[in-house]
């Protein structure tokens, strides 16, 4: 009897509160209806009073559509741009004030080579100059047909490093691609951490020390390095130097703020062996093995960090044909990697961060290039046919100014060459447009299933990086 009395009393006590909540909810809905109705009346009055003075014509409709399209495109561009810029700034701020624990585990440096006779000696020389004492170098000759094998054999043995003796080992194998060469070197290594690079890469002295300290965090599966262009002082390679600084490294900084770097670059990546084992190492079924292994690491729940002082200089294509061949392969390889992991695109419940990375890669590889080409074609056509040349000029000038400001920020952060800032004038409207056209054609051919070959960048004799590194 007493229990029933208590229940009834509770009901009587809570009923007025529920009624009051219902009244508040009704007032809230009524207020919304009144406000939306008032706004609708105002908009209707504007249309009624302005319609008689509105001149409807084909040219006017085209003019309005150009303006609307321009505003929408600029809005998307600016949101994308400033989202990357803000997260990159937050990362730099976090990085500046962070205090990482110094560790020095044994590291195996894997150097896959194929016809690298012009550059391999300088690459190994840079490795012997590292400010680190606990490492070895494993060269994997992937069936080179030039003098690479002979040069590598002359480097084998115990060599004098900066702080200790360094063992250099050579493994010769039949040509089967970079992925198999890296896997061969990793399988031979007994270290818990491996640094994977390209045969032409030249590492700065602090690269390894700066990268391995992040593995004090057990969640970190890999560290992406900072790739810079070695063969500068040419128009096309200087544009790529700016692209690496502004377009690639700034994006990696933003991604690193979330610990979700989407591509560990081939010229410099340091891995926890356990993470590579869980990801089943490198695969040969795409033309972008670095993108594929990164996605596999993320799918296993590993975090990936970007270390800006782990610098690797690499040779960039010196001709337009070589550049387009490189970006053609990159684009098709990234699309192949996304298709391999497509089941995660529509199921964020498995791994939300991984799904987010896949969608950003999908947008950057497939959506944005088409949008950029279409917008440029539309605005240029409107300018030529309907005389909107002034509008087109201010549009281009505004984007160029935005790129120059961003380039200034990125170059200042990385203590780079300030002469590269002026290339920002042509960066977006010329260089990026050409790259996006190449990306679009690559995407079409990938979905059509047109056969492609790997292709190899023609190497030049390495230029000493001391003049560049002096500015870092």
Short mmCIF file of C-alpha atoms in Angstrom, two decimals:
data_model
loop_
_atom_site.label_atom_id
_atom_site.label_comp_id
_atom_site.label_asym_id
_atom_site.label_seq_id
_atom_site.Cartn_x
_atom_site.Cartn_y
_atom_site.Cartn_z
CA UNK A 1 0.00 0.00 0.00
CA UNK A 2 2.79 2.34 0.86
CA UNK A 3 4.56 1.62 -2.45
CA UNK A 4 1.45 2.55 -4.45
CA UNK A 5 1.14 5.78 -2.50
CA UNK A 6 4.72 6.69 -3.32
CA UNK A 7 4.23 6.01 -7.02
CA UNK A 8 1.04 8.04 -7.15
CA UNK A 9 2.70 10.93 -5.33
CA UNK A 10 5.60 10.91 -7.80
CA UNK A 11 3.15 11.05 -10.70
CA UNK A 12 1.31 14.01 -9.21
CA UNK A 13 4.61 15.80 -8.59
CA UNK A 14 6.00 15.39 -12.13
CA UNK A 15 2.86 16.07 -14.13
CA UNK A 16 2.95 19.89 -13.93
CA UNK A 17 6.62 19.87 -15.05
CA UNK A 18 5.76 17.81 -18.15
CA UNK A 19 2.87 20.10 -18.95
CA UNK A 20 5.16 23.12 -18.66
CA UNK A 21 7.69 21.51 -21.01
CA UNK A 22 4.92 20.88 -23.52
CA UNK A 23 3.82 24.50 -23.29
CA UNK A 24 7.40 25.71 -23.81
CA UNK A 25 7.77 23.43 -26.84
CA UNK A 26 4.53 24.75 -28.35
CA UNK A 27 5.67 28.34 -27.84
CA UNK A 28 9.01 27.51 -29.48
CA UNK A 29 7.31 26.02 -32.56
CA UNK A 30 4.85 28.94 -32.73
CA UNK A 31 7.73 31.43 -32.62
CA UNK A 32 9.51 29.60 -35.46
CA UNK A 33 6.35 29.61 -37.59
CA UNK A 34 5.84 33.35 -37.04
CA UNK A 35 9.46 34.20 -37.88
CA UNK A 36 9.56 32.03 -41.02
CA UNK A 37 6.20 33.45 -42.11
CA UNK A 38 7.43 37.02 -41.63
CA UNK A 39 10.59 36.31 -43.64
CA UNK A 40 8.52 34.73 -46.42
CA UNK A 41 6.24 37.79 -46.59
CA UNK A 42 9.25 40.13 -46.81
CA UNK A 43 10.81 38.06 -49.63
CA UNK A 44 7.46 37.97 -51.47
CA UNK A 45 7.14 41.77 -51.22
CA UNK A 46 10.66 42.21 -52.57
CA UNK A 47 9.82 40.02 -55.58
CA UNK A 48 6.49 41.84 -56.21
CA UNK A 49 8.03 45.33 -56.10
CA UNK A 50 11.26 44.53 -58.02
CA UNK A 51 9.83 42.25 -60.74
CA UNK A 52 8.33 45.07 -62.90
CA UNK A 53 11.76 46.75 -63.15
CA UNK A 54 13.61 43.49 -63.87
CA UNK A 55 14.74 43.01 -67.48
CA UNK A 56 14.81 39.35 -68.41
CA UNK A 57 17.13 38.47 -71.28
CA UNK A 58 19.50 35.69 -72.28
CA UNK A 59 22.58 37.82 -71.59
CA UNK A 60 21.24 38.82 -68.17
CA UNK A 61 20.54 35.20 -67.24
CA UNK A 62 24.04 34.20 -68.36
CA UNK A 63 25.53 37.08 -66.40
CA UNK A 64 23.65 36.04 -63.26
CA UNK A 65 24.62 32.39 -63.74
CA UNK A 66 28.31 33.35 -64.13
CA UNK A 67 28.21 35.36 -60.92
CA UNK A 68 26.39 32.61 -59.00
CA UNK A 69 28.74 29.93 -60.34
CA UNK A 70 31.75 32.09 -59.47
CA UNK A 71 30.51 32.64 -55.92
CA UNK A 72 29.77 28.93 -55.38
CA UNK A 73 33.15 27.85 -56.79
CA UNK A 74 35.04 30.43 -54.74
CA UNK A 75 33.11 29.43 -51.61
CA UNK A 76 34.07 25.76 -52.02
CA UNK A 77 37.67 26.70 -52.83
CA UNK A 78 37.99 29.03 -49.85
CA UNK A 79 36.41 26.56 -47.42
CA UNK A 80 38.82 23.86 -48.60
CA UNK A 81 41.77 26.23 -48.55
CA UNK A 82 41.21 27.74 -45.12
CA UNK A 83 40.27 24.41 -43.53
CA UNK A 84 43.68 23.06 -44.57
CA UNK A 85 45.45 26.29 -43.60
CA UNK A 86 43.85 26.51 -40.14
CA UNK A 87 44.56 22.86 -39.28
CA UNK A 88 48.11 23.24 -40.59
CA UNK A 89 48.57 26.27 -38.33
CA UNK A 90 47.17 24.36 -35.35
CA UNK A 91 49.59 21.52 -36.08
CA UNK A 92 52.57 23.89 -36.31
CA UNK A 93 51.52 25.52 -33.05
CA UNK A 94 51.16 22.10 -31.37
CA UNK A 95 54.48 20.92 -32.82
CA UNK A 96 56.34 24.06 -31.68
CA UNK A 97 55.34 23.67 -28.05
CA UNK A 98 55.46 19.87 -27.83
CA UNK A 99 58.22 18.14 -25.92
CA UNK A 100 58.87 14.73 -27.43
CA UNK A 101 60.83 12.07 -25.59
CA UNK A 102 64.16 11.28 -27.28
CA UNK A 103 64.60 7.59 -28.15
CA UNK A 104 67.24 5.86 -30.28
CA UNK A 105 66.13 2.34 -31.25
CA UNK A 106 67.97 0.32 -33.89
CA UNK A 107 66.68 1.24 -37.37
CA UNK A 108 67.14 -0.45 -40.75
CA UNK A 109 67.23 1.93 -43.72
CA UNK A 110 65.88 0.20 -46.84
CA UNK A 111 67.12 1.64 -50.15
CA UNK A 112 65.46 0.06 -53.22
CA UNK A 113 67.38 0.81 -56.42
CA UNK A 114 66.76 0.25 -60.11
CA UNK A 115 69.17 1.85 -62.59
CA UNK A 116 70.34 4.51 -60.12
CA UNK A 117 74.00 4.65 -61.14
CA UNK A 118 73.97 8.48 -61.33
CA UNK A 119 72.62 9.06 -57.83
CA UNK A 120 73.10 6.07 -55.51
CA UNK A 121 76.56 7.05 -54.28
CA UNK A 122 75.34 10.50 -53.16
CA UNK A 123 72.27 8.95 -51.51
CA UNK A 124 74.38 6.55 -49.42
CA UNK A 125 76.77 9.38 -48.58
CA UNK A 126 73.87 11.37 -47.10
CA UNK A 127 72.88 8.33 -44.99
CA UNK A 128 76.38 8.06 -43.54
CA UNK A 129 76.09 11.70 -42.44
CA UNK A 130 73.01 11.17 -40.24
CA UNK A 131 73.03 12.49 -36.67
CA UNK A 132 72.17 9.02 -35.38
CA UNK A 133 74.31 6.14 -34.18
CA UNK A 134 72.11 3.05 -34.13
CA UNK A 135 71.24 2.03 -37.68
CA UNK A 136 72.16 -0.07 -40.72
CA UNK A 137 71.71 0.41 -44.47
CA UNK A 138 70.21 -2.31 -46.67
CA UNK A 139 70.42 -1.70 -50.43
CA UNK A 140 68.08 -3.84 -52.54
CA UNK A 141 69.08 -3.95 -56.21
CA UNK A 142 65.90 -4.69 -58.15
CA UNK A 143 67.53 -6.13 -61.26
CA UNK A 144 69.29 -2.99 -62.49
CA UNK A 145 70.59 -3.12 -66.06
CA UNK A 146 73.14 -0.31 -65.75
CA UNK A 147 76.20 0.06 -63.50
CA UNK A 148 74.17 0.28 -60.27
CA UNK A 149 75.12 -3.18 -59.02
CA UNK A 150 78.85 -2.53 -59.39
CA UNK A 151 78.64 0.81 -57.58
CA UNK A 152 76.58 -0.71 -54.75
CA UNK A 153 79.06 -3.57 -54.36
CA UNK A 154 81.81 -1.00 -53.83
CA UNK A 155 79.80 0.51 -50.98
CA UNK A 156 79.13 -2.73 -49.11
CA UNK A 157 80.83 -3.33 -45.75
CA UNK A 158 81.39 -1.46 -42.51
CA UNK A 159 81.53 2.26 -43.23
CA UNK A 160 82.36 5.21 -41.02
CA UNK A 161 79.22 7.04 -39.94
CA UNK A 162 79.02 10.36 -38.13
CA UNK A 163 78.87 8.79 -34.64
CA UNK A 164 79.55 5.09 -35.21
CA UNK A 165 80.36 2.46 -37.78
CA UNK A 166 77.48 1.61 -40.11
CA UNK A 167 76.98 -1.74 -41.81
CA UNK A 168 75.93 -1.56 -45.47
CA UNK A 169 74.39 -4.70 -46.99
CA UNK A 170 73.49 -5.37 -50.63
CA UNK A 171 70.72 -7.72 -51.77
CA UNK A 172 70.50 -8.51 -55.49
CA UNK A 173 67.19 -9.78 -56.89
CA UNK A 174 65.35 -10.06 -60.18
CA UNK A 175 63.32 -7.06 -61.24
CA UNK A 176 59.82 -7.24 -59.75
CA UNK A 177 59.04 -3.64 -58.76
CA UNK A 178 59.68 -1.29 -55.88
CA UNK A 179 57.13 -2.89 -53.53
CA UNK A 180 58.84 -6.30 -53.68
CA UNK A 181 62.25 -4.66 -53.27
CA UNK A 182 61.07 -2.91 -50.09
CA UNK A 183 59.50 -6.11 -48.75
CA UNK A 184 62.74 -8.00 -49.43
CA UNK A 185 64.73 -5.46 -47.43
CA UNK A 186 62.21 -5.43 -44.58
CA UNK A 187 62.20 -9.25 -44.44
CA UNK A 188 66.01 -9.28 -44.23
CA UNK A 189 66.03 -6.66 -41.47
CA UNK A 190 65.71 -7.66 -37.83
CA UNK A 191 65.00 -4.12 -36.57
CA UNK A 192 61.75 -3.05 -34.94
CA UNK A 193 61.75 0.14 -37.02
CA UNK A 194 62.51 0.62 -40.72
CA UNK A 195 63.04 3.71 -42.84
CA UNK A 196 61.96 3.31 -46.46
CA UNK A 197 63.21 5.72 -49.11
CA UNK A 198 63.90 6.05 -52.84
CA UNK A 199 67.19 5.36 -54.54
CA UNK A 200 67.71 9.04 -55.40
CA UNK A 201 66.71 10.43 -51.98
CA UNK A 202 69.18 12.47 -49.95
CA UNK A 203 68.34 12.75 -46.26
CA UNK A 204 69.19 15.69 -44.06
CA UNK A 205 71.37 14.86 -41.02
CA UNK A 206 68.58 15.23 -38.41
CA UNK A 207 65.98 13.25 -40.38
CA UNK A 208 66.18 9.91 -38.58
CA UNK A 209 66.59 11.35 -35.08
CA UNK A 210 63.59 13.65 -35.56
CA UNK A 211 61.35 10.91 -36.96
CA UNK A 212 61.95 8.03 -34.53
CA UNK A 213 61.19 10.07 -31.39
CA UNK A 214 57.47 9.97 -32.24
CA UNK A 215 57.42 6.20 -31.77
CA UNK A 216 57.53 6.77 -28.02
CA UNK A 217 53.75 6.98 -28.56
CA UNK A 218 52.67 3.36 -29.00
CA UNK A 219 49.71 4.45 -31.17
CA UNK A 220 52.00 5.82 -33.91
CA UNK A 221 52.50 3.24 -36.66
CA UNK A 222 54.45 5.40 -39.09
CA UNK A 223 55.98 8.83 -39.52
CA UNK A 224 55.81 10.66 -42.85
CA UNK A 225 58.75 12.87 -43.73
CA UNK A 226 59.10 16.21 -45.48
CA UNK A 227 59.91 15.82 -49.19
CA UNK A 228 61.67 18.65 -50.99
CA UNK A 229 62.83 19.11 -54.57
CA UNK A 230 66.57 18.72 -55.06
CA UNK A 231 67.12 19.78 -58.69
CA UNK A 232 65.92 23.39 -58.53
CA UNK A 233 66.84 26.56 -60.46
CA UNK A 234 64.62 25.57 -63.41
CA UNK A 235 61.17 26.97 -64.09
CA UNK A 236 59.32 23.63 -63.94
CA UNK A 237 61.25 22.19 -60.99
CA UNK A 238 60.90 25.46 -59.04
CA UNK A 239 57.13 25.28 -59.55
CA UNK A 240 57.23 21.74 -58.16
CA UNK A 241 59.36 22.93 -55.25
CA UNK A 242 56.59 25.41 -54.38
CA UNK A 243 53.95 22.69 -54.89
CA UNK A 244 55.73 20.36 -52.46
CA UNK A 245 55.95 23.13 -49.84
CA UNK A 246 52.48 24.65 -50.25
CA UNK A 247 50.38 21.92 -51.80
CA UNK A 248 51.74 18.74 -50.22
CA UNK A 249 53.51 19.60 -46.97
CA UNK A 250 50.84 22.04 -45.81
CA UNK A 251 48.20 19.35 -46.42
CA UNK A 252 50.26 16.80 -44.47
CA UNK A 253 50.57 19.28 -41.61
CA UNK A 254 46.78 19.64 -41.52
CA UNK A 255 46.31 15.86 -41.66
CA UNK A 256 48.92 15.34 -38.95
CA UNK A 257 46.90 17.52 -36.59
CA UNK A 258 44.34 14.70 -36.74
CA UNK A 259 47.08 12.01 -36.88
CA UNK A 260 45.57 10.89 -40.20
CA UNK A 261 48.21 11.50 -42.87
CA UNK A 262 46.79 9.92 -46.03
CA UNK A 263 50.02 9.21 -47.94
CA UNK A 264 53.44 8.41 -46.51
CA UNK A 265 55.74 9.69 -49.29
CA UNK A 266 58.03 7.21 -51.01
CA UNK A 267 61.20 9.30 -50.52
CA UNK A 268 60.92 9.25 -46.71
CA UNK A 269 58.75 7.14 -44.43
CA UNK A 270 59.64 5.53 -41.10
CA UNK A 271 57.57 2.54 -39.96
CA UNK A 272 57.01 0.48 -36.86
CA UNK A 273 57.65 -3.10 -37.94
CA UNK A 274 54.64 -4.39 -36.00
CA UNK A 275 52.37 -2.00 -37.92
CA UNK A 276 53.79 -3.14 -41.28
CA UNK A 277 53.26 -6.77 -40.31
CA UNK A 278 49.62 -6.09 -39.45
CA UNK A 279 49.19 -4.30 -42.79
CA UNK A 280 50.78 -7.26 -44.65
CA UNK A 281 53.66 -5.05 -45.87
CA UNK A 282 53.74 -3.40 -49.30
CA UNK A 283 51.56 -4.62 -52.17
CA UNK A 284 52.34 -4.70 -55.89
CA UNK A 285 48.77 -4.50 -57.16
CA UNK A 286 48.68 -0.68 -57.46
CA UNK A 287 50.90 1.97 -59.04
CA UNK A 288 51.03 3.88 -55.73
CA UNK A 289 52.39 1.42 -53.18
CA UNK A 290 53.01 4.26 -50.71
CA UNK A 291 49.35 5.34 -50.76
CA UNK A 292 48.17 1.73 -50.49
CA UNK A 293 50.34 0.84 -47.49
CA UNK A 294 49.25 4.07 -45.75
CA UNK A 295 45.59 3.18 -46.16
CA UNK A 296 46.24 -0.33 -44.86
CA UNK A 297 47.93 1.07 -41.76
CA UNK A 298 45.02 3.45 -41.12
CA UNK A 299 42.51 0.62 -41.60
CA UNK A 300 44.25 -1.27 -38.79
CA UNK A 301 43.77 1.67 -36.44
CA UNK A 302 47.37 2.98 -36.46
CA UNK A 303 48.04 6.71 -36.26
CA UNK A 304 50.39 8.40 -38.74
CA UNK A 305 52.34 11.55 -37.90
CA UNK A 306 54.11 14.09 -40.09
CA UNK A 307 57.59 15.26 -39.06
CA UNK A 308 58.60 18.48 -40.90
CA UNK A 309 62.28 18.28 -39.95
CA UNK A 310 62.66 14.73 -41.32
CA UNK A 311 63.70 16.11 -44.70
CA UNK A 312 64.40 14.11 -47.83
CA UNK A 313 65.50 15.78 -51.06
CA UNK A 314 64.38 14.05 -54.24
CA UNK A 315 64.70 14.71 -57.94
CA UNK A 316 61.61 16.17 -59.62
CA UNK A 317 60.77 15.75 -63.32
CA UNK A 318 62.68 18.33 -65.34
CA UNK A 319 60.46 18.24 -68.44
CA UNK A 320 56.71 18.57 -68.90
CA UNK A 321 56.48 15.10 -70.44
CA UNK A 322 58.20 13.49 -67.45
CA UNK A 323 56.00 15.47 -65.05
CA UNK A 324 52.78 14.36 -66.74
CA UNK A 325 53.96 10.73 -66.79
CA UNK A 326 54.66 10.93 -63.06
CA UNK A 327 51.30 12.50 -62.18
CA UNK A 328 49.51 10.08 -64.51
CA UNK A 329 50.98 7.17 -62.52
CA UNK A 330 50.31 8.84 -59.16
CA UNK A 331 46.65 9.49 -60.00
CA UNK A 332 45.93 6.01 -61.30
CA UNK A 333 47.74 4.48 -58.35
CA UNK A 334 45.73 6.52 -55.83
CA UNK A 335 42.45 5.60 -57.54
CA UNK A 336 43.49 1.93 -57.50
CA UNK A 337 44.24 2.23 -53.78
CA UNK A 338 40.84 3.82 -53.08
CA UNK A 339 39.07 1.09 -55.04
CA UNK A 340 40.89 -1.57 -53.01
CA UNK A 341 39.47 -0.07 -49.81
CA UNK A 342 36.10 1.09 -51.17
CA UNK A 343 34.08 -0.94 -48.66
CA UNK A 344 35.12 1.56 -45.99
CA UNK A 345 33.76 4.52 -47.99
CA UNK A 346 30.14 3.83 -47.12
CA UNK A 347 30.61 2.35 -43.66
CA UNK A 348 32.08 4.91 -41.23
CA UNK A 349 31.11 2.77 -38.24
CA UNK A 350 34.11 0.47 -38.88
CA UNK A 351 36.71 3.24 -38.64
CA UNK A 352 35.43 6.81 -38.94
CA UNK A 353 38.88 8.41 -39.29
CA UNK A 354 39.80 5.99 -42.05
CA UNK A 355 36.52 6.65 -43.88
CA UNK A 356 37.15 10.39 -43.60
CA UNK A 357 40.62 9.96 -45.15
CA UNK A 358 39.21 7.89 -48.01
CA UNK A 359 36.56 10.51 -48.79
CA UNK A 360 39.13 13.34 -48.79
CA UNK A 361 41.32 11.31 -51.16
CA UNK A 362 38.29 10.58 -53.35
CA UNK A 363 37.44 14.28 -53.46
CA UNK A 364 41.01 15.42 -54.21
CA UNK A 365 41.64 12.75 -56.86
CA UNK A 366 38.30 12.59 -58.68
CA UNK A 367 36.01 15.52 -57.82
CA UNK A 368 38.20 18.58 -57.38
CA UNK A 369 40.19 18.28 -60.68
CA UNK A 370 36.95 18.08 -62.69
CA UNK A 371 35.47 21.04 -60.77
CA UNK A 372 38.60 23.13 -61.34
CA UNK A 373 38.73 22.40 -65.08
CA UNK A 374 34.99 23.03 -65.53
CA UNK A 375 35.13 26.30 -63.59
CA UNK A 376 38.11 27.58 -65.58
CA UNK A 377 36.53 26.60 -68.91
CA UNK A 378 33.20 28.19 -67.93
CA UNK A 379 34.67 31.49 -66.75
CA UNK A 380 37.09 31.82 -69.67
CA UNK A 381 34.25 31.13 -72.15
CA UNK A 382 32.03 33.69 -70.41
CA UNK A 383 34.83 36.25 -70.51
CA UNK A 384 35.51 35.74 -74.23
CA UNK A 385 31.90 35.46 -75.43
CA UNK A 386 30.09 37.91 -73.13
CA UNK A 387 32.84 40.36 -72.30
CA UNK A 388 33.43 39.52 -68.63
CA UNK A 389 37.18 39.95 -68.99
CA UNK A 390 37.38 42.33 -66.02
CA UNK A 391 35.59 39.84 -63.81
CA UNK A 392 37.93 37.07 -64.97
CA UNK A 393 41.01 39.22 -64.24
CA UNK A 394 39.89 40.02 -60.68
CA UNK A 395 39.05 36.36 -60.12
CA UNK A 396 42.55 35.31 -61.22
CA UNK A 397 44.21 38.15 -59.29
CA UNK A 398 42.33 37.24 -56.12
CA UNK A 399 43.37 33.58 -56.31
CA UNK A 400 46.96 34.55 -57.13
CA UNK A 401 47.04 36.85 -54.10
CA UNK A 402 45.64 34.07 -51.91
CA UNK A 403 48.29 31.66 -53.18
CA UNK A 404 51.06 34.21 -52.59
CA UNK A 405 49.95 34.79 -48.99
CA UNK A 406 49.75 31.04 -48.38
CA UNK A 407 53.12 30.49 -50.06
CA UNK A 408 54.63 33.20 -47.88
CA UNK A 409 53.29 31.49 -44.75
CA UNK A 410 54.49 28.01 -45.79
CA UNK A 411 57.93 29.22 -46.87
CA UNK A 412 58.35 31.16 -43.62
CA UNK A 413 57.33 28.10 -41.55
CA UNK A 414 59.80 25.84 -43.36
CA UNK A 415 62.53 28.53 -43.66
CA UNK A 416 62.60 27.95 -47.40
CA UNK A 417 63.76 30.05 -50.36
CA UNK A 418 61.69 33.25 -50.58
CA UNK A 419 62.29 33.52 -54.33
CA UNK A 420 59.73 30.72 -54.78
CA UNK A 421 56.90 33.03 -53.66
CA UNK A 422 56.69 34.71 -57.07
CA UNK A 423 55.87 31.40 -58.74
CA UNK A 424 52.54 31.56 -56.89
CA UNK A 425 51.33 34.01 -59.58
CA UNK A 426 51.22 31.13 -62.08
CA UNK A 427 50.82 28.30 -59.62
CA UNK A 428 47.04 27.83 -59.61
CA UNK A 429 45.91 29.22 -62.95
CA UNK A 430 48.60 27.47 -65.01
CA UNK A 431 50.50 24.73 -63.17
CA UNK A 432 47.65 23.27 -61.10
CA UNK A 433 45.27 23.48 -64.07
CA UNK A 434 47.68 21.42 -66.20
CA UNK A 435 48.06 18.87 -63.40
CA UNK A 436 44.26 18.65 -62.97
CA UNK A 437 43.80 18.03 -66.69
CA UNK A 438 46.33 15.21 -66.43
CA UNK A 439 44.51 13.83 -63.36
CA UNK A 440 41.17 13.87 -65.18
CA UNK A 441 42.57 12.04 -68.22
CA UNK A 442 44.25 9.51 -65.91
CA UNK A 443 40.96 8.93 -64.09
CA UNK A 444 39.11 8.31 -67.36
CA UNK A 445 41.74 5.83 -68.53
CA UNK A 446 41.74 4.06 -65.16
CA UNK A 447 37.97 3.50 -65.27
CA UNK A 448 38.20 2.42 -68.91
CA UNK A 449 40.82 -0.14 -67.88
CA UNK A 450 43.48 1.06 -70.32
CA UNK A 451 46.76 -0.75 -69.67
CA UNK A 452 49.70 1.25 -68.33
CA UNK A 453 53.33 0.60 -67.44
CA UNK A 454 55.29 1.85 -64.44
CA UNK A 455 57.70 4.17 -66.26
CA UNK A 456 60.88 5.52 -64.68
CA UNK A 457 62.00 9.09 -64.17
CA UNK A 458 65.18 9.90 -66.06
CA UNK A 459 67.77 10.71 -63.40
CA UNK A 460 70.21 13.59 -63.49
CA UNK A 461 73.50 13.71 -61.65
CA UNK A 462 72.57 14.78 -58.12
CA UNK A 463 73.03 18.41 -57.18
CA UNK A 464 74.56 19.03 -53.77
CA UNK A 465 71.87 20.14 -51.32
CA UNK A 466 74.12 22.18 -49.05
CA UNK A 467 73.01 25.48 -50.56
CA UNK A 468 69.37 24.56 -50.01
CA UNK A 469 69.80 23.02 -46.59
CA UNK A 470 71.50 26.15 -45.42
CA UNK A 471 68.11 27.87 -45.57
CA UNK A 472 66.30 25.19 -43.56
#
